[in-house]
Tab-separated table of C-alpha atoms and ligand atoms in Angstrom:
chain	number	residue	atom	x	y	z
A	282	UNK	CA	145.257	35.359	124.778
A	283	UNK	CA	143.140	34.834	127.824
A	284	UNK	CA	139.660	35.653	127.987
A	285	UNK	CA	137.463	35.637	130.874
A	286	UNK	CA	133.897	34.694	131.733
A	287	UNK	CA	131.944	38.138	131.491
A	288	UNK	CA	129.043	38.613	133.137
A	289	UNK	CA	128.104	42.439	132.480
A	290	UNK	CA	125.179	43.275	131.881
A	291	UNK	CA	126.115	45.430	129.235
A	292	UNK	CA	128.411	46.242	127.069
A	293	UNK	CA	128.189	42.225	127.636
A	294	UNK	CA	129.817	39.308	126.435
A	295	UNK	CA	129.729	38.650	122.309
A	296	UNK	CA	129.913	34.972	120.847
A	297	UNK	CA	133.569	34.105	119.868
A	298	UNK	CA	133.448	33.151	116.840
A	299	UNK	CA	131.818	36.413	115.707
A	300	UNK	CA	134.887	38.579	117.288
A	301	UNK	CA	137.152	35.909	115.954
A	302	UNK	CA	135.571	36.493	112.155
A	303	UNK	CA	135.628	40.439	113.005
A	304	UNK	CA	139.291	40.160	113.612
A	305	UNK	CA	140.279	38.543	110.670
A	306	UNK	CA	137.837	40.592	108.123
A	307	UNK	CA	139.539	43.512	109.818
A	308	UNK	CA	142.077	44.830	107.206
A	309	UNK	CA	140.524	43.657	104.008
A	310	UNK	CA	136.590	42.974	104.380
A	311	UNK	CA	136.160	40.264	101.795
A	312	UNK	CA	138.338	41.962	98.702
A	313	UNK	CA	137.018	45.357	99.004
A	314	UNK	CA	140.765	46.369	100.300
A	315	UNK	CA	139.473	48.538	103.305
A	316	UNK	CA	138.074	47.646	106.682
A	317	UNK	CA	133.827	48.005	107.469
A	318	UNK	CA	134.947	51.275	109.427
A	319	UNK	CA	136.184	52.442	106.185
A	320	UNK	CA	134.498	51.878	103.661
A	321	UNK	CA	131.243	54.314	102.453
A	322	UNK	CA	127.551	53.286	103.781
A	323	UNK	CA	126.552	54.450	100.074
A	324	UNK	CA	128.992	51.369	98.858
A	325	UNK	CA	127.772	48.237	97.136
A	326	UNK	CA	129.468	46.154	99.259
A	327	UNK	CA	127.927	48.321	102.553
A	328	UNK	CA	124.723	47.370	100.929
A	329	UNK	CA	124.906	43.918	100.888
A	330	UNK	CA	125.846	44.059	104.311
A	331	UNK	CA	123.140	46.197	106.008
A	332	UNK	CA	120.198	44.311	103.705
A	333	UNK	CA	122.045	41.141	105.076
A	334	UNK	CA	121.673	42.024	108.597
A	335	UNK	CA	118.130	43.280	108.186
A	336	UNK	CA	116.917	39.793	106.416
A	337	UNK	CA	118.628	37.468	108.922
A	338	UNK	CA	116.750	39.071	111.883
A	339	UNK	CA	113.530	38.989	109.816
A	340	UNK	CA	113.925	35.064	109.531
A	341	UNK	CA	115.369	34.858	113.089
A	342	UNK	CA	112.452	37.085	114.602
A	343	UNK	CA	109.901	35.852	111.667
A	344	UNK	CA	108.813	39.863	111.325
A	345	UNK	CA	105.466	40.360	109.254
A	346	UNK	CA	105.450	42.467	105.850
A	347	UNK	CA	104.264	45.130	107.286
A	348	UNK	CA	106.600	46.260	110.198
A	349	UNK	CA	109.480	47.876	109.067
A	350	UNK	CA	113.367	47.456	110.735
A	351	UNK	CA	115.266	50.399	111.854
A	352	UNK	CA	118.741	50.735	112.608
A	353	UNK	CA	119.421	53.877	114.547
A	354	UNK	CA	121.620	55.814	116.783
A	355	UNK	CA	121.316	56.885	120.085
A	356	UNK	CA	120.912	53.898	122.302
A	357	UNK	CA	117.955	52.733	124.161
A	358	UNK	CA	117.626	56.019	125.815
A	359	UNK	CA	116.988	57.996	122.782
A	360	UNK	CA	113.733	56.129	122.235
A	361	UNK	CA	112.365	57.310	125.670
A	362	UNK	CA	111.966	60.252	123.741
A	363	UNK	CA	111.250	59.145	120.235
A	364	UNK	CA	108.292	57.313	121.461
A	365	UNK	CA	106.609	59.895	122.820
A	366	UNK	CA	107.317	62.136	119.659
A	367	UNK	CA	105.799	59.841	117.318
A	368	UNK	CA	103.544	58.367	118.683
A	369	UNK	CA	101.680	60.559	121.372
A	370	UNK	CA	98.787	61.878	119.064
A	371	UNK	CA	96.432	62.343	121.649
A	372	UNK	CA	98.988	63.400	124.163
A	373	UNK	CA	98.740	60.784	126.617
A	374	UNK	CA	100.000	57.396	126.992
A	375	UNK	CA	99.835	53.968	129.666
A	376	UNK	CA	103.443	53.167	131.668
A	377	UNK	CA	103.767	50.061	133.397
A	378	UNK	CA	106.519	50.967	135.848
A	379	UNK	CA	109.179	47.620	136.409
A	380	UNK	CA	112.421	49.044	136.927
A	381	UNK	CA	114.747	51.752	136.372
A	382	UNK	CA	114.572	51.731	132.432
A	383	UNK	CA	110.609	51.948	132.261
A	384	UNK	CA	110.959	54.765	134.870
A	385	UNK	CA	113.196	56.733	132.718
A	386	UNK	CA	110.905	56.454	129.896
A	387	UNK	CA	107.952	57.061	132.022
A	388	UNK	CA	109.484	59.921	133.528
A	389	UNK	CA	111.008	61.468	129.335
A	390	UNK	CA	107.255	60.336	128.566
A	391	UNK	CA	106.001	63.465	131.100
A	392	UNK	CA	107.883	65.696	128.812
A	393	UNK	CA	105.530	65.553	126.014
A	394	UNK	CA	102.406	64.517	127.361
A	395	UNK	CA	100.426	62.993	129.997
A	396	UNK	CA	102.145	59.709	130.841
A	397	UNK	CA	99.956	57.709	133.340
A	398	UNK	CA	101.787	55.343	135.079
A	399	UNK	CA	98.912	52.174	135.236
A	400	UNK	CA	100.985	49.793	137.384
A	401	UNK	CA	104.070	49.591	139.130
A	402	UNK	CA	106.812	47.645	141.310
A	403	UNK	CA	108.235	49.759	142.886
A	404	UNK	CA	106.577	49.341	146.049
A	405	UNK	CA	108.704	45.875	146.387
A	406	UNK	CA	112.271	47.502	144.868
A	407	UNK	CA	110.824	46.189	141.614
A	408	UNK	CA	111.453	43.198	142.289
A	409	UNK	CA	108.206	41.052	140.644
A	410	UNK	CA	106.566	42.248	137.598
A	411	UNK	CA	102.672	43.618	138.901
A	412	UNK	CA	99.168	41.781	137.807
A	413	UNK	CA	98.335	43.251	134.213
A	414	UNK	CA	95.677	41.702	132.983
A	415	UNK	CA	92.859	44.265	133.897
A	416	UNK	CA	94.309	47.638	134.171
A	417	UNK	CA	93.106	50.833	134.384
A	418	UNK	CA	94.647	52.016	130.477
A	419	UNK	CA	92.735	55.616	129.571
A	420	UNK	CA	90.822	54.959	126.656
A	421	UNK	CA	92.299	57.370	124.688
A	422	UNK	CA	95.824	56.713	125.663
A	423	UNK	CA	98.188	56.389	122.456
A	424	UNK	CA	100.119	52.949	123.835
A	425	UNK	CA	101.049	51.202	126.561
A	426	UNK	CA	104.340	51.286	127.262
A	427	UNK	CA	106.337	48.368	128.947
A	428	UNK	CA	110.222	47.320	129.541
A	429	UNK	CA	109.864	43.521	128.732
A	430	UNK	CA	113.200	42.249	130.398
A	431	UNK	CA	114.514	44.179	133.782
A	432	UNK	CA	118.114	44.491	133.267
A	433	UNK	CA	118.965	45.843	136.782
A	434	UNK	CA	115.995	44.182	138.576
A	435	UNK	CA	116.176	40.248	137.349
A	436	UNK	CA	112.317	40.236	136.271
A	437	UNK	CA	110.830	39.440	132.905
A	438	UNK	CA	107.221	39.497	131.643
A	439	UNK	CA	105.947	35.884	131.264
A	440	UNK	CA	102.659	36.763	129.575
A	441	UNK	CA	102.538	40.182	127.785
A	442	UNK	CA	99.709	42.445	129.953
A	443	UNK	CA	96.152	42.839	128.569
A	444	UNK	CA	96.670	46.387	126.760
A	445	UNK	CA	92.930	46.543	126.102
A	446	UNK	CA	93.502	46.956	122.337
A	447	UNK	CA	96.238	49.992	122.650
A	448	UNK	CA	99.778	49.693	120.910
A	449	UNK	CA	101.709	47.810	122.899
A	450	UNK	CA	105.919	49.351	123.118
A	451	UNK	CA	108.212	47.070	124.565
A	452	UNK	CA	111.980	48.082	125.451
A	453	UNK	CA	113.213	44.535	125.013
A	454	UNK	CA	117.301	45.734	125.086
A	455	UNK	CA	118.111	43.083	127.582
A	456	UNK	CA	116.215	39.988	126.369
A	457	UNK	CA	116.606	40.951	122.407
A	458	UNK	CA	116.775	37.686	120.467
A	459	UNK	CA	116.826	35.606	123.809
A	460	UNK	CA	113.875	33.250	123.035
A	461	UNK	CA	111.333	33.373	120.001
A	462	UNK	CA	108.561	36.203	120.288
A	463	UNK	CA	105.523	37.105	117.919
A	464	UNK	CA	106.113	40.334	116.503
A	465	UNK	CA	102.794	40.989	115.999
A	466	UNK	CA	101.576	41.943	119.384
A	467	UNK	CA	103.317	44.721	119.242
A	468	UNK	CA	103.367	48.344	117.681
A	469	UNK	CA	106.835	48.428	118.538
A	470	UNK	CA	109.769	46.404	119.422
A	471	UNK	CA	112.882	48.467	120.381
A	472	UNK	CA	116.669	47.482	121.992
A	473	UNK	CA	120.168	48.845	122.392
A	474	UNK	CA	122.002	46.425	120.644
A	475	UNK	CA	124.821	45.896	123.779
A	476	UNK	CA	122.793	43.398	126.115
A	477	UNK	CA	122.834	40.797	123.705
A	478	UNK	CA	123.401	41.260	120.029
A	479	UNK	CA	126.236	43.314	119.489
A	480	UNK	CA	128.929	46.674	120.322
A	481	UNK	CA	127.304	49.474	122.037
A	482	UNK	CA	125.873	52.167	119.442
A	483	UNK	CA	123.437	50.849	117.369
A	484	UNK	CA	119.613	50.924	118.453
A	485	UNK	CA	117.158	48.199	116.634
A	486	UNK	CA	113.268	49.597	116.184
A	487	UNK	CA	110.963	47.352	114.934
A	488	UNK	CA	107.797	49.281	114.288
A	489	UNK	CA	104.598	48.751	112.388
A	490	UNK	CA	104.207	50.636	109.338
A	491	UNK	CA	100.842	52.479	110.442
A	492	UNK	CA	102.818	54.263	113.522
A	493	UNK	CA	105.348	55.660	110.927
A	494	UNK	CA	103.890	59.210	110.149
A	495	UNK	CA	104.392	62.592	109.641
A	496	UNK	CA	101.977	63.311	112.410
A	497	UNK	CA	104.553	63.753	115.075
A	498	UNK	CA	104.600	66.036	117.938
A	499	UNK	CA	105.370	70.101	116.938
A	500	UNK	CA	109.395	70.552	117.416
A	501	UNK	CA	110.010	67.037	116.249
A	502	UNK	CA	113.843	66.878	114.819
A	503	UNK	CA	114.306	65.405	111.886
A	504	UNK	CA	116.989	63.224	112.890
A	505	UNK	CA	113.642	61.521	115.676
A	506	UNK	CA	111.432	60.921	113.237
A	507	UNK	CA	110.672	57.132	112.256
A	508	UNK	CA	109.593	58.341	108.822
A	509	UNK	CA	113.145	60.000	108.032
A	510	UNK	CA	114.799	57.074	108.442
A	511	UNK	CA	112.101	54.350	107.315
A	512	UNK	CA	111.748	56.337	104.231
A	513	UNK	CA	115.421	55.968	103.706
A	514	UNK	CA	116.210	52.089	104.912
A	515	UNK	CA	118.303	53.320	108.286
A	516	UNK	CA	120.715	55.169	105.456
A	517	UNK	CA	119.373	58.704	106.245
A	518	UNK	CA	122.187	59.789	107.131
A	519	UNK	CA	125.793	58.066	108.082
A	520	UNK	CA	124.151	54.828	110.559
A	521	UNK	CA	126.766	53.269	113.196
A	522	UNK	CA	128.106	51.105	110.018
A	523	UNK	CA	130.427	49.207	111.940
A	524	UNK	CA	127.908	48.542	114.685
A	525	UNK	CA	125.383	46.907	112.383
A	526	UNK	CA	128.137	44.632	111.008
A	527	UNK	CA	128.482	43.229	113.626
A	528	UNK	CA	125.238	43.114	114.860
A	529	UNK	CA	124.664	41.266	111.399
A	530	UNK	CA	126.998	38.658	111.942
A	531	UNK	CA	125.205	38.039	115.626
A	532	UNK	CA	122.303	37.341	113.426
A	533	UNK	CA	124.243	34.781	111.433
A	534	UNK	CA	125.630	32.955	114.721
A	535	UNK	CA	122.155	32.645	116.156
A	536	UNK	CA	120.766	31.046	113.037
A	537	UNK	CA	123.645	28.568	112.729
A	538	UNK	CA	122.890	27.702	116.350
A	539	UNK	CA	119.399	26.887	115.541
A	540	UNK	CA	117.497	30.556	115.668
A	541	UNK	CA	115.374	31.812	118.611
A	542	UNK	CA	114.016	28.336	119.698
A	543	UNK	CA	117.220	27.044	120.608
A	544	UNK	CA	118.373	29.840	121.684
A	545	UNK	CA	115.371	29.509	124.383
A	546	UNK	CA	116.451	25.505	125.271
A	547	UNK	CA	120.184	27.034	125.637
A	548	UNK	CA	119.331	30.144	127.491
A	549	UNK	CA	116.909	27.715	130.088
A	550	UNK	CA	119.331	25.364	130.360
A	551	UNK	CA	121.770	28.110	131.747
A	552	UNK	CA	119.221	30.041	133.759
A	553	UNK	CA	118.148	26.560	135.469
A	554	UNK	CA	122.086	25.486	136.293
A	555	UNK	CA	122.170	29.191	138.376
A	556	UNK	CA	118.511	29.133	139.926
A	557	UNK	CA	118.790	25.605	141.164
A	558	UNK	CA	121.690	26.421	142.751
A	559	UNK	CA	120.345	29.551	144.201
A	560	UNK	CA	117.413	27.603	145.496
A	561	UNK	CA	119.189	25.018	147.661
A	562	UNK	CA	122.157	27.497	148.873
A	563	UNK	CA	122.515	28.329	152.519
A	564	UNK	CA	124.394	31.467	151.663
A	565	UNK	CA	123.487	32.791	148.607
A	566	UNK	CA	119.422	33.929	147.447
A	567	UNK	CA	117.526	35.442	144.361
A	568	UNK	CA	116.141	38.723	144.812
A	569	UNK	CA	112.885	38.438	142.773
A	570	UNK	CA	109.874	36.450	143.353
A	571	UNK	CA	110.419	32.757	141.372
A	572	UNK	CA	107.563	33.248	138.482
A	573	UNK	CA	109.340	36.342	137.528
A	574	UNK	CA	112.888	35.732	136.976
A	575	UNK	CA	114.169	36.599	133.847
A	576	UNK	CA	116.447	33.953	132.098
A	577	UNK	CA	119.339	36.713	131.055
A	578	UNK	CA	120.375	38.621	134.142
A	579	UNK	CA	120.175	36.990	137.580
A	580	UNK	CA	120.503	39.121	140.552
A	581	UNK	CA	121.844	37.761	143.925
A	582	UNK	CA	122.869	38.539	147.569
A	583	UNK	CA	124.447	36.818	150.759
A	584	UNK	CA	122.622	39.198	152.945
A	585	UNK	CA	125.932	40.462	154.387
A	586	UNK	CA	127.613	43.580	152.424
A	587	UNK	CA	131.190	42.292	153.257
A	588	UNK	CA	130.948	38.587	152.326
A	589	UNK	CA	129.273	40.368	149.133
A	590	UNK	CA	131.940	42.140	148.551
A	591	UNK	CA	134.725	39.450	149.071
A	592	UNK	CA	133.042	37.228	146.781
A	593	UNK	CA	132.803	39.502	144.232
A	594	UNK	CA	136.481	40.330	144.630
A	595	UNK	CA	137.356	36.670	145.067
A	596	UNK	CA	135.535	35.719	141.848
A	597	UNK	CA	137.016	38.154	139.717
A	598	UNK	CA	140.728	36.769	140.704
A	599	UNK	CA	139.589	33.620	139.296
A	600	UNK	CA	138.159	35.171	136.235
A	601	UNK	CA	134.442	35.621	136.616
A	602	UNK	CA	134.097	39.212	136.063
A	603	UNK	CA	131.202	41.583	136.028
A	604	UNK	CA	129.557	39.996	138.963
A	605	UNK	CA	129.299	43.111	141.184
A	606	UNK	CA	125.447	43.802	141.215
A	607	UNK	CA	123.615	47.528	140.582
A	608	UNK	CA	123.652	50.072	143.275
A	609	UNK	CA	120.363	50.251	143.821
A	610	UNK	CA	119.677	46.401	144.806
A	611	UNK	CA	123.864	45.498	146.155
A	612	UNK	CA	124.785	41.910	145.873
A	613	UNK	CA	126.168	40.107	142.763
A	614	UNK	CA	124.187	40.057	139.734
A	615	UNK	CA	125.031	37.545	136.539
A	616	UNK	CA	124.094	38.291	133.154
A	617	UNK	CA	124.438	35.154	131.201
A	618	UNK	CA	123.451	36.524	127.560
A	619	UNK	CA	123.248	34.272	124.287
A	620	UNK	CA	126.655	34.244	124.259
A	621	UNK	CA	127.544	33.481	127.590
A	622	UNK	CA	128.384	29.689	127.071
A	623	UNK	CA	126.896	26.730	129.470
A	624	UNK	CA	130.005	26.111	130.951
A	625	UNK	CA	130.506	29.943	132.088
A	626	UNK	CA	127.344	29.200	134.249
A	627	UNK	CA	128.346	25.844	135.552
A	628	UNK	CA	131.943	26.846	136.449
A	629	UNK	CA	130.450	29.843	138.159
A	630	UNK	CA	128.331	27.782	140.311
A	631	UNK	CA	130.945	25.487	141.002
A	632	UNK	CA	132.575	28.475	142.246
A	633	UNK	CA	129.734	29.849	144.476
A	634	UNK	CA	129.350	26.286	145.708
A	635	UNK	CA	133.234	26.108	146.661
A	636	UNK	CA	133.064	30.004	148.304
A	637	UNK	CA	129.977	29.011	150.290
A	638	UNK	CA	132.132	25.556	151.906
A	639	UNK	CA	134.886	28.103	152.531
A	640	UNK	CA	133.128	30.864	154.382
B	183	LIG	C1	120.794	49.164	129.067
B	183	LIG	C2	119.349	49.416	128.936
B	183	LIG	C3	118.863	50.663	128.508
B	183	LIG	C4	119.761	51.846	128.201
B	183	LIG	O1	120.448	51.619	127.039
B	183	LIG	P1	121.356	52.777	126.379
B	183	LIG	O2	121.644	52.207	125.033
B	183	LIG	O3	122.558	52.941	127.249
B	183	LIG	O4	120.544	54.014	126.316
B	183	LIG	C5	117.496	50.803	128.357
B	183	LIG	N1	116.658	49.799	128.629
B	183	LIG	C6	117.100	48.595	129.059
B	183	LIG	C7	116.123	47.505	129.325
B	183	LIG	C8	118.461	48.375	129.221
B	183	LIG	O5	118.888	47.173	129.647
């Protein structure tokens, strides 16, 4: 067996030891004689499983009484839409405009109401997160609506913006479980589960209990409304069972490594080894301005397409894959997730280091 260092930015890299536990759970899941995949999401033994999952990322997260935790279908994407549907009783909501993702949801947001976007960064290829401490937020807008982490762009929201007392949303699918947050500053917390916690599939909403209603907008299905599936603890209907396993046992690594504050030291520890690097090369830059950078996915460029594109193809040979960056900003980008180990950075940089003597 020979695994590489991954640095996608999703589907990403997942801790070892968790894949390693998957694989030998696979064909008999503690006694029960059947695999996760198999067995029925009504089952006793399911149960303990999904109430598992859903109390370890209370502790890790330290989520109050009254927000409740969702596991749903549908990805990140879904919720662009779900949002809206729930939540858009007086038909208009804030956007704060960072990156691709929050333009999607700005632009789903349109669909159902008036969606005014109050800031933006994409005037600079998003490539800093805008002032937002005194926007313009209509006062009868139903939330502000931000994408916390910028998987594409490299940015990350130091301190949250100033929503002026609105419900603050926060698409967080890329920095999910990275360092500790307070829960309570938002209405809701939402993230595809692929960037950092676990397989591609399950969505986690963490939403406070007054923004569950049946108040949704006219045409909303079932299936999209918080209610349905707070009512019945994510078991409406079949949930991605398999998904939230894992996603449980995430959980369960991150608390044996010392929960969200350590997580924080380990994740700045990384981030630092690849910035300071960055920062003294001749050949190789960030792309976003310094106070921004996000600590889980690092964008990067030579400035010349070609070397670009031998690096990336030179770095994969030696098994650092995932490196190529998105279309829309070129250059190499590195996600270095919670699971990405310390050494994965630092033998990546040794790397760069020994590419930039060579060329
Ligand atoms: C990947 C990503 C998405 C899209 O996730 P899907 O589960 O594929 O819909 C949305 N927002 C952010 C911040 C992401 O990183």
């Amino acid at each position: 067996m020979s695994r590489v260092y991954n640095f996608s930015a999703g589907p990403a890299v997942l801790p070892e030891e968790v894949l390693r536990e998957a694989a030998e759970e696979m064909m008999d899941y503690k006694g029960s004689g059947m695999s996760v995949m198999e067995m029925s999401h009504r089952s006793k033994v399911y149960d303990t499983i999904i109430k598992e999952a859903e109390a370890d990322l209370r502790e890790l997260m330290n989520i109050p009484d009254n927000y409740k935790v969702l596991f749903l279908q549908g990805g990140a994407s879904q919720q662009f839409a779900m949002i809206p549907m729930n939540l858009m009783k007086n038909k208009k909501a804030a956007y704060i405009v960072t990156g691709q993702w929050a333009k999607k949801a700005f632009q789903e947001g349109q669909i159902y109401g008036e969606a005014v976007k109050v800031a933006s960064s994409e005037d600079e290829t998003f490539s800093y997160i805008p002032d937002c401490s005194d926007l313009d937020i209509p006062e009868d807008a139903d939330y502000v609506y931000i994408c916390e982490n910028n998987t594409i762009y490299g940015t990350k929201y130091k301190t949250l913006p100033n929503t002026k007392g609105h419900t603050l949303v926060a698409d967080v699918s890329s920095c999910f479980l990275s360092e500790p947050v307070d829960v309570s500053k938002y209405g809701i917390i939402y993230g595809g589960v692929q960037k950092n916690i676990g397989p591609a599939g399950v969505v986690i909403v963490i939403i406070r209990e007054d923004l569950i209603t049946e108040d949704t907008l006219p045409g909303t299905p079932t299936m999209l409304k918080y209610k349905t599936h707070a009512d019945a603890d994510s078991l409406y209907n079949t949930p991605p069972a398999y998904g939230i396993y894992i996603c449980g046992k995430v959980f369960q690594w991150i608390k044996k490594m010392g929960g969200l504050t350590a997580m924080k030291e380990h994740n700045e520890a990384k981030a630092k080894i690849l910035y300071d690097f960055l920062d003294q090369s001749n050949m190789f830059q960030g792309t976003v301005r310094k106070e921004d950078r996000s600590l889980m996915n690092v964008p990067f460029v030579t400035g010349d397409k070609d070397l670009d594109a031998k690096f990336v193809k030179e770095a994969e040979a030696a098994g650092f894959v995932n490196l190529k960056g998105h279309r829309t900003v070129g250059g190499m980008r590195a996600s270095i997730y919670n699971a990405m180990p310390v050494e994965g950075v630092q033998k990546l940089v040794d790397f760069m280091k020994k590419f930039e003597e060579e060329n």
